[in-house]
Amino acid sequence: NAGVTQTPKFRILKIGQSMTLQCTQDMNHNYMYWYRQDPGMGLKLIYYSVGAGITDKGEVPNGYNVSRSTTEDFPLRLELAAPSQTSVYFCASEGEPSTDTQYFGPGTRLTVL
Amino acid sequence: ELKVEQNPLFLSMQEGKNYTIYCNYSTTSDRLYWYRQDPGKSLESLFVLLSNGAVKQEGRLMASLDTKARLSTLHITAAVHDLSATYFCALGKFYFGSGTKLNVKP
């Protein structure tokens, strides 16, 4: 049982490049989330999903896209990377929001130069 | 504008002392969460508080919720060095406070 895994751990992008951050969970959780954390700050929700095929925007969705074709995977796509997207990205999952624990992945540290 | 404000932002305390971290929020919500983050690490869920008057305890940490005052507290009892971390409160899963960085000195 690996929990929530994220790849890559680190990445440096040039301005205008694109990339996909991968997130996989093996707990059969319906709810999955993508957050970003800027230095010294709390997390900001980018997108979330309540099940396969269903996604919705969070607080800061601009510049990102997601898909949820399976229960296990919730990739985050960055199109046309900008320096403002330099951050640490965390993926999280949970079974039921009111009763279950939210589990976080180890994070992806992204730098856009 | 929805706000989640924590105070203090930094807290340095001696082992064995008690202290409280405050989390004020600007709108009603049915769920208030507390998390812990060690330096350079991911987040760990600590508590979820679902109703007015809810109290949860785990070891030396106790969280409570007053929905009328829009206030949650995280109380630390007889602090130990291992509790040194940054603690976040969050309204629902959407809105996080800026965190309280706790340093417990031996």
PDB file of C-alpha atoms in Angstrom:
ATOM      1  CA  ASN A   1       0.000   0.000   0.000  1.00  0.00           C
ATOM      2  CA  ALA A   2       1.938   3.038  -1.289  1.00  0.00           C
ATOM      3  CA  GLY A   3      -0.685   5.674  -0.433  1.00  0.00           C
ATOM      4  CA  VAL A   4      -0.397   8.785  -2.616  1.00  0.00           C
ATOM      5  CA  THR A   5       2.568   8.949  -4.978  1.00  0.00           C
ATOM      6  CA  GLN A   6       3.705  11.915  -7.069  1.00  0.00           C
ATOM      7  CA  THR A   7       6.198  12.179  -9.882  1.00  0.00           C
ATOM      8  CA  PRO A   8       8.538  13.843 -10.510  1.00  0.00           C
ATOM      9  CA  LYS A   9       9.956  14.999  -7.178  1.00  0.00           C
ATOM     10  CA  PHE A  10      11.767  17.960  -8.741  1.00  0.00           C
ATOM     11  CA  ARG A  11      11.561  19.687 -12.103  1.00  0.00           C
ATOM     12  CA  ILE A  12      12.975  22.793 -13.705  1.00  0.00           C
ATOM     13  CA  LEU A  13      11.039  24.225 -16.644  1.00  0.00           C
ATOM     14  CA  LYS A  14      11.744  27.054 -19.001  1.00  0.00           C
ATOM     15  CA  ILE A  15       9.131  29.743 -19.530  1.00  0.00           C
ATOM     16  CA  GLY A  16       6.577  28.561 -22.067  1.00  0.00           C
ATOM     17  CA  GLN A  17       7.253  24.848 -21.645  1.00  0.00           C
ATOM     18  CA  SER A  18       4.531  22.423 -20.637  1.00  0.00           C
ATOM     19  CA  MET A  19       4.529  19.429 -18.339  1.00  0.00           C
ATOM     20  CA  THR A  20       2.290  16.997 -16.501  1.00  0.00           C
ATOM     21  CA  LEU A  21       2.572  16.300 -12.796  1.00  0.00           C
ATOM     22  CA  GLN A  22       1.483  12.769 -12.013  1.00  0.00           C
ATOM     23  CA  CYS A  23      -0.522  11.715  -8.960  1.00  0.00           C
ATOM     24  CA  THR A  24      -1.641   8.174  -8.158  1.00  0.00           C
ATOM     25  CA  GLN A  25      -3.376   6.730  -5.105  1.00  0.00           C
ATOM     26  CA  ASP A  26      -3.987   3.071  -4.313  1.00  0.00           C
ATOM     27  CA  MET A  27      -6.604   3.499  -1.584  1.00  0.00           C
ATOM     28  CA  ASN A  28      -9.642   3.543  -3.889  1.00  0.00           C
ATOM     29  CA  HIS A  29     -10.445   7.074  -2.767  1.00  0.00           C
ATOM     30  CA  ASN A  30     -13.067   9.053  -4.635  1.00  0.00           C
ATOM     31  CA  TYR A  31     -11.864  12.516  -3.662  1.00  0.00           C
ATOM     32  CA  MET A  32      -8.582  13.877  -4.983  1.00  0.00           C
ATOM     33  CA  TYR A  33      -7.047  17.331  -4.789  1.00  0.00           C
ATOM     34  CA  TRP A  34      -4.217  19.386  -6.227  1.00  0.00           C
ATOM     35  CA  TYR A  35      -2.691  22.168  -4.144  1.00  0.00           C
ATOM     36  CA  ARG A  36       0.213  24.503  -4.535  1.00  0.00           C
ATOM     37  CA  GLN A  37       2.278  25.875  -1.681  1.00  0.00           C
ATOM     38  CA  ASP A  38       4.377  28.982  -2.111  1.00  0.00           C
ATOM     39  CA  PRO A  39       7.250  29.615   0.325  1.00  0.00           C
ATOM     40  CA  GLY A  40       6.067  30.417   3.846  1.00  0.00           C
ATOM     41  CA  MET A  41       2.417  30.163   2.890  1.00  0.00           C
ATOM     42  CA  GLY A  42      -0.492  27.825   3.298  1.00  0.00           C
ATOM     43  CA  LEU A  43      -1.860  25.652   0.533  1.00  0.00           C
ATOM     44  CA  LYS A  44      -4.039  26.934  -2.277  1.00  0.00           C
ATOM     45  CA  LEU A  45      -6.452  24.572  -3.988  1.00  0.00           C
ATOM     46  CA  ILE A  46      -5.983  24.352  -7.759  1.00  0.00           C
ATOM     47  CA  TYR A  47      -8.448  21.635  -8.809  1.00  0.00           C
ATOM     48  CA  TYR A  48     -10.283  18.804  -7.192  1.00  0.00           C
ATOM     49  CA  SER A  49     -12.231  15.722  -8.217  1.00  0.00           C
ATOM     50  CA  VAL A  50     -15.054  13.829  -6.500  1.00  0.00           C
ATOM     51  CA  GLY A  51     -14.742  10.772  -8.697  1.00  0.00           C
ATOM     52  CA  ALA A  52     -13.632   9.487 -12.076  1.00  0.00           C
ATOM     53  CA  GLY A  53     -14.807  11.804 -14.829  1.00  0.00           C
ATOM     54  CA  ILE A  54     -15.700  14.656 -12.464  1.00  0.00           C
ATOM     55  CA  THR A  55     -13.409  17.610 -11.829  1.00  0.00           C
ATOM     56  CA  ASP A  56     -13.913  21.162 -10.626  1.00  0.00           C
ATOM     57  CA  LYS A  57     -11.920  24.332 -10.123  1.00  0.00           C
ATOM     58  CA  GLY A  58     -10.469  25.414  -6.836  1.00  0.00           C
ATOM     59  CA  GLU A  59      -9.227  28.835  -5.812  1.00  0.00           C
ATOM     60  CA  VAL A  60      -6.331  29.177  -8.321  1.00  0.00           C
ATOM     61  CA  PRO A  61      -7.053  27.142 -11.477  1.00  0.00           C
ATOM     62  CA  ASN A  62      -5.677  29.531 -14.117  1.00  0.00           C
ATOM     63  CA  GLY A  63      -2.770  28.068 -16.070  1.00  0.00           C
ATOM     64  CA  TYR A  64      -3.592  24.480 -15.114  1.00  0.00           C
ATOM     65  CA  ASN A  65      -5.737  21.628 -16.374  1.00  0.00           C
ATOM     66  CA  VAL A  66      -6.705  18.274 -14.913  1.00  0.00           C
ATOM     67  CA  SER A  67      -8.362  15.060 -15.940  1.00  0.00           C
ATOM     68  CA  ARG A  68      -9.660  12.083 -13.981  1.00  0.00           C
ATOM     69  CA  SER A  69     -10.144   9.096 -16.246  1.00  0.00           C
ATOM     70  CA  THR A  70      -9.606   6.528 -13.480  1.00  0.00           C
ATOM     71  CA  THR A  71     -10.144   6.442  -9.725  1.00  0.00           C
ATOM     72  CA  GLU A  72      -6.410   6.044  -9.143  1.00  0.00           C
ATOM     73  CA  ASP A  73      -4.907   8.821 -11.275  1.00  0.00           C
ATOM     74  CA  PHE A  74      -5.316  12.587 -11.189  1.00  0.00           C
ATOM     75  CA  PRO A  75      -2.686  14.285 -13.380  1.00  0.00           C
ATOM     76  CA  LEU A  76      -2.152  18.052 -13.355  1.00  0.00           C
ATOM     77  CA  ARG A  77      -1.151  19.698 -16.620  1.00  0.00           C
ATOM     78  CA  LEU A  78       0.747  22.974 -16.804  1.00  0.00           C
ATOM     79  CA  GLU A  79       0.501  24.715 -20.145  1.00  0.00           C
ATOM     80  CA  LEU A  80       2.888  27.544 -21.048  1.00  0.00           C
ATOM     81  CA  ALA A  81       4.757  27.592 -17.757  1.00  0.00           C
ATOM     82  CA  ALA A  82       5.331  30.981 -16.123  1.00  0.00           C
ATOM     83  CA  PRO A  83       7.637  32.012 -13.242  1.00  0.00           C
ATOM     84  CA  SER A  84       4.529  32.576 -11.093  1.00  0.00           C
ATOM     85  CA  GLN A  85       3.968  28.806 -11.195  1.00  0.00           C
ATOM     86  CA  THR A  86       7.182  28.156  -9.306  1.00  0.00           C
ATOM     87  CA  SER A  87       5.920  26.351  -6.228  1.00  0.00           C
ATOM     88  CA  VAL A  88       5.633  23.021  -4.461  1.00  0.00           C
ATOM     89  CA  TYR A  89       2.667  21.013  -5.676  1.00  0.00           C
ATOM     90  CA  PHE A  90       0.878  18.531  -3.434  1.00  0.00           C
ATOM     91  CA  CYS A  91      -1.677  15.965  -4.431  1.00  0.00           C
ATOM     92  CA  ALA A  92      -4.051  14.576  -1.813  1.00  0.00           C
ATOM     93  CA  SER A  93      -6.818  11.995  -1.631  1.00  0.00           C
ATOM     94  CA  GLU A  94      -9.537  10.922   0.781  1.00  0.00           C
ATOM     95  CA  GLY A  95     -12.465   8.543   0.914  1.00  0.00           C
ATOM     96  CA  GLU A  96     -15.230  10.664   2.434  1.00  0.00           C
ATOM     97  CA  PRO A  97     -14.555  14.306   3.393  1.00  0.00           C
ATOM     98  CA  SER A  98     -16.409  14.260   6.692  1.00  0.00           C
ATOM     99  CA  THR A  99     -15.094  11.083   8.175  1.00  0.00           C
ATOM    100  CA  ASP A 100     -11.902  10.033   6.472  1.00  0.00           C
ATOM    101  CA  THR A 101      -8.353  11.233   6.746  1.00  0.00           C
ATOM    102  CA  GLN A 102      -6.936  13.238   3.866  1.00  0.00           C
ATOM    103  CA  TYR A 103      -3.647  11.740   2.691  1.00  0.00           C
ATOM    104  CA  PHE A 104      -1.005  13.850   0.979  1.00  0.00           C
ATOM    105  CA  GLY A 105       1.646  12.880  -1.510  1.00  0.00           C
ATOM    106  CA  PRO A 106       5.299  13.864  -0.987  1.00  0.00           C
ATOM    107  CA  GLY A 107       5.090  16.851  -3.324  1.00  0.00           C
ATOM    108  CA  THR A 108       6.693  18.041  -6.551  1.00  0.00           C
ATOM    109  CA  ARG A 109       9.020  21.020  -6.365  1.00  0.00           C
ATOM    110  CA  LEU A 110       8.720  22.970  -9.619  1.00  0.00           C
ATOM    111  CA  THR A 111      10.902  25.868 -10.701  1.00  0.00           C
ATOM    112  CA  VAL A 112      10.122  27.894 -13.813  1.00  0.00           C
ATOM    113  CA  LEU A 113      13.011  29.964 -15.145  1.00  0.00           C
TER     114      LEU A 113
ATOM    115  CA  GLU B   1     -13.416  38.006   0.636  1.00  0.00           C
ATOM    116  CA  LEU B   2     -13.011  34.773   2.565  1.00  0.00           C
ATOM    117  CA  LYS B   3     -10.160  34.857   5.046  1.00  0.00           C
ATOM    118  CA  VAL B   4      -8.581  32.289   7.307  1.00  0.00           C
ATOM    119  CA  GLU B   5      -6.214  33.906   9.754  1.00  0.00           C
ATOM    120  CA  GLN B   6      -3.927  32.157  12.169  1.00  0.00           C
ATOM    121  CA  ASN B   7      -2.075  33.653  15.066  1.00  0.00           C
ATOM    122  CA  PRO B   8       0.550  33.705  16.095  1.00  0.00           C
ATOM    123  CA  LEU B   9       2.494  33.078  12.894  1.00  0.00           C
ATOM    124  CA  PHE B  10       5.596  32.140  14.861  1.00  0.00           C
ATOM    125  CA  LEU B  11       5.727  30.594  18.285  1.00  0.00           C
ATOM    126  CA  SER B  12       8.807  29.717  20.255  1.00  0.00           C
ATOM    127  CA  MET B  13       8.158  27.942  23.509  1.00  0.00           C
ATOM    128  CA  GLN B  14       9.901  25.921  26.170  1.00  0.00           C
ATOM    129  CA  GLU B  15       9.295  22.243  26.672  1.00  0.00           C
ATOM    130  CA  GLY B  16       6.679  21.575  29.292  1.00  0.00           C
ATOM    131  CA  LYS B  17       4.706  24.767  28.651  1.00  0.00           C
ATOM    132  CA  ASN B  18       1.149  25.104  27.371  1.00  0.00           C
ATOM    133  CA  TYR B  19       0.070  27.289  24.518  1.00  0.00           C
ATOM    134  CA  THR B  20      -2.801  27.900  22.098  1.00  0.00           C
ATOM    135  CA  ILE B  21      -2.851  28.591  18.378  1.00  0.00           C
ATOM    136  CA  TYR B  22      -5.877  30.507  17.085  1.00  0.00           C
ATOM    137  CA  CYS B  23      -7.632  30.185  13.754  1.00  0.00           C
ATOM    138  CA  ASN B  24     -10.211  32.807  12.836  1.00  0.00           C
ATOM    139  CA  TYR B  25     -12.284  32.582   9.689  1.00  0.00           C
ATOM    140  CA  SER B  26     -14.620  34.992   7.961  1.00  0.00           C
ATOM    141  CA  THR B  27     -17.488  32.805   6.751  1.00  0.00           C
ATOM    142  CA  THR B  28     -19.548  29.907   7.973  1.00  0.00           C
ATOM    143  CA  SER B  29     -18.372  26.387   7.261  1.00  0.00           C
ATOM    144  CA  ASP B  30     -19.314  22.948   8.471  1.00  0.00           C
ATOM    145  CA  ARG B  31     -15.751  21.655   8.540  1.00  0.00           C
ATOM    146  CA  LEU B  32     -12.527  22.942  10.011  1.00  0.00           C
ATOM    147  CA  TYR B  33      -9.306  20.992   9.603  1.00  0.00           C
ATOM    148  CA  TRP B  34      -5.922  21.051  11.285  1.00  0.00           C
ATOM    149  CA  TYR B  35      -2.716  19.821   9.668  1.00  0.00           C
ATOM    150  CA  ARG B  36       0.915  19.456  10.593  1.00  0.00           C
ATOM    151  CA  GLN B  37       3.872  19.993   8.253  1.00  0.00           C
ATOM    152  CA  ASP B  38       7.470  19.200   9.150  1.00  0.00           C
ATOM    153  CA  PRO B  39      10.159  21.262   7.359  1.00  0.00           C
ATOM    154  CA  GLY B  40      10.570  20.206   3.749  1.00  0.00           C
ATOM    155  CA  LYS B  41       7.901  17.526   4.118  1.00  0.00           C
ATOM    156  CA  SER B  42       4.337  16.954   3.102  1.00  0.00           C
ATOM    157  CA  LEU B  43       1.258  17.569   5.241  1.00  0.00           C
ATOM    158  CA  GLU B  44      -0.285  15.258   7.788  1.00  0.00           C
ATOM    159  CA  SER B  45      -3.957  15.495   8.720  1.00  0.00           C
ATOM    160  CA  LEU B  46      -4.496  15.979  12.460  1.00  0.00           C
ATOM    161  CA  PHE B  47      -8.134  16.787  13.133  1.00  0.00           C
ATOM    162  CA  VAL B  48     -11.444  17.453  11.444  1.00  0.00           C
ATOM    163  CA  LEU B  49     -14.034  19.422  13.426  1.00  0.00           C
ATOM    164  CA  LEU B  50     -17.564  19.119  12.131  1.00  0.00           C
ATOM    165  CA  SER B  51     -19.864  21.001  14.477  1.00  0.00           C
ATOM    166  CA  ASN B  52     -20.076  23.773  17.010  1.00  0.00           C
ATOM    167  CA  GLY B  53     -18.467  22.740  20.266  1.00  0.00           C
ATOM    168  CA  ALA B  54     -16.562  19.874  18.670  1.00  0.00           C
ATOM    169  CA  VAL B  55     -13.412  18.892  20.515  1.00  0.00           C
ATOM    170  CA  LYS B  56     -10.799  16.402  19.353  1.00  0.00           C
ATOM    171  CA  GLN B  57      -7.685  15.304  21.203  1.00  0.00           C
ATOM    172  CA  GLU B  58      -4.620  13.354  20.181  1.00  0.00           C
ATOM    173  CA  GLY B  59      -1.768  13.123  22.608  1.00  0.00           C
ATOM    174  CA  ARG B  60      -0.672  16.623  23.638  1.00  0.00           C
ATOM    175  CA  LEU B  61      -2.806  18.352  21.004  1.00  0.00           C
ATOM    176  CA  MET B  62      -6.448  19.327  21.454  1.00  0.00           C
ATOM    177  CA  ALA B  63      -8.527  21.123  18.833  1.00  0.00           C
ATOM    178  CA  SER B  64     -11.868  22.825  19.359  1.00  0.00           C
ATOM    179  CA  LEU B  65     -14.397  24.678  17.247  1.00  0.00           C
ATOM    180  CA  ASP B  66     -16.716  27.589  18.027  1.00  0.00           C
ATOM    181  CA  THR B  67     -18.749  28.219  14.890  1.00  0.00           C
ATOM    182  CA  LYS B  68     -20.586  31.203  16.399  1.00  0.00           C
ATOM    183  CA  ALA B  69     -17.311  32.994  17.035  1.00  0.00           C
ATOM    184  CA  ARG B  70     -15.833  31.575  13.799  1.00  0.00           C
ATOM    185  CA  LEU B  71     -12.863  30.437  15.819  1.00  0.00           C
ATOM    186  CA  SER B  72     -10.924  27.226  16.173  1.00  0.00           C
ATOM    187  CA  THR B  73      -8.105  26.647  18.600  1.00  0.00           C
ATOM    188  CA  LEU B  74      -5.269  24.145  18.762  1.00  0.00           C
ATOM    189  CA  HIS B  75      -4.080  23.758  22.321  1.00  0.00           C
ATOM    190  CA  ILE B  76      -0.698  22.291  23.104  1.00  0.00           C
ATOM    191  CA  THR B  77      -0.243  20.754  26.526  1.00  0.00           C
ATOM    192  CA  ALA B  78       3.212  20.256  28.072  1.00  0.00           C
ATOM    193  CA  ALA B  79       4.998  20.794  24.771  1.00  0.00           C
ATOM    194  CA  VAL B  80       7.830  18.508  23.700  1.00  0.00           C
ATOM    195  CA  HIS B  81      10.487  19.098  21.039  1.00  0.00           C
ATOM    196  CA  ASP B  82       8.868  16.568  18.690  1.00  0.00           C
ATOM    197  CA  LEU B  83       5.904  18.904  18.292  1.00  0.00           C
ATOM    198  CA  SER B  84       8.075  21.443  16.465  1.00  0.00           C
ATOM    199  CA  ALA B  85       6.457  21.907  13.051  1.00  0.00           C
ATOM    200  CA  THR B  86       4.185  24.250  11.142  1.00  0.00           C
ATOM    201  CA  TYR B  87       0.482  23.876  11.915  1.00  0.00           C
ATOM    202  CA  PHE B  88      -2.211  24.875   9.455  1.00  0.00           C
ATOM    203  CA  CYS B  89      -5.925  25.271   9.861  1.00  0.00           C
ATOM    204  CA  ALA B  90      -8.200  25.066   6.830  1.00  0.00           C
ATOM    205  CA  LEU B  91     -11.816  25.862   6.116  1.00  0.00           C
ATOM    206  CA  GLY B  92     -13.237  22.921   4.231  1.00  0.00           C
ATOM    207  CA  LYS B  93     -10.574  21.681   1.848  1.00  0.00           C
ATOM    208  CA  PHE B  94     -10.388  24.993   0.048  1.00  0.00           C
ATOM    209  CA  TYR B  95      -8.974  27.719   2.246  1.00  0.00           C
ATOM    210  CA  PHE B  96      -5.856  27.385   4.336  1.00  0.00           C
ATOM    211  CA  GLY B  97      -4.398  29.720   6.902  1.00  0.00           C
ATOM    212  CA  SER B  98      -0.805  30.865   6.513  1.00  0.00           C
ATOM    213  CA  GLY B  99       0.394  28.498   9.201  1.00  0.00           C
ATOM    214  CA  THR B 100       1.896  28.787  12.669  1.00  0.00           C
ATOM    215  CA  LYS B 101       5.527  27.796  12.884  1.00  0.00           C
ATOM    216  CA  LEU B 102       6.078  26.218  16.273  1.00  0.00           C
ATOM    217  CA  ASN B 103       9.535  25.787  17.731  1.00  0.00           C
ATOM    218  CA  VAL B 104       9.720  23.932  21.034  1.00  0.00           C
ATOM    219  CA  LYS B 105      13.036  24.467  22.713  1.00  0.00           C
ATOM    220  CA  PRO B 106      14.501  21.704  24.886  1.00  0.00           C
TER     221      PRO B 106
END
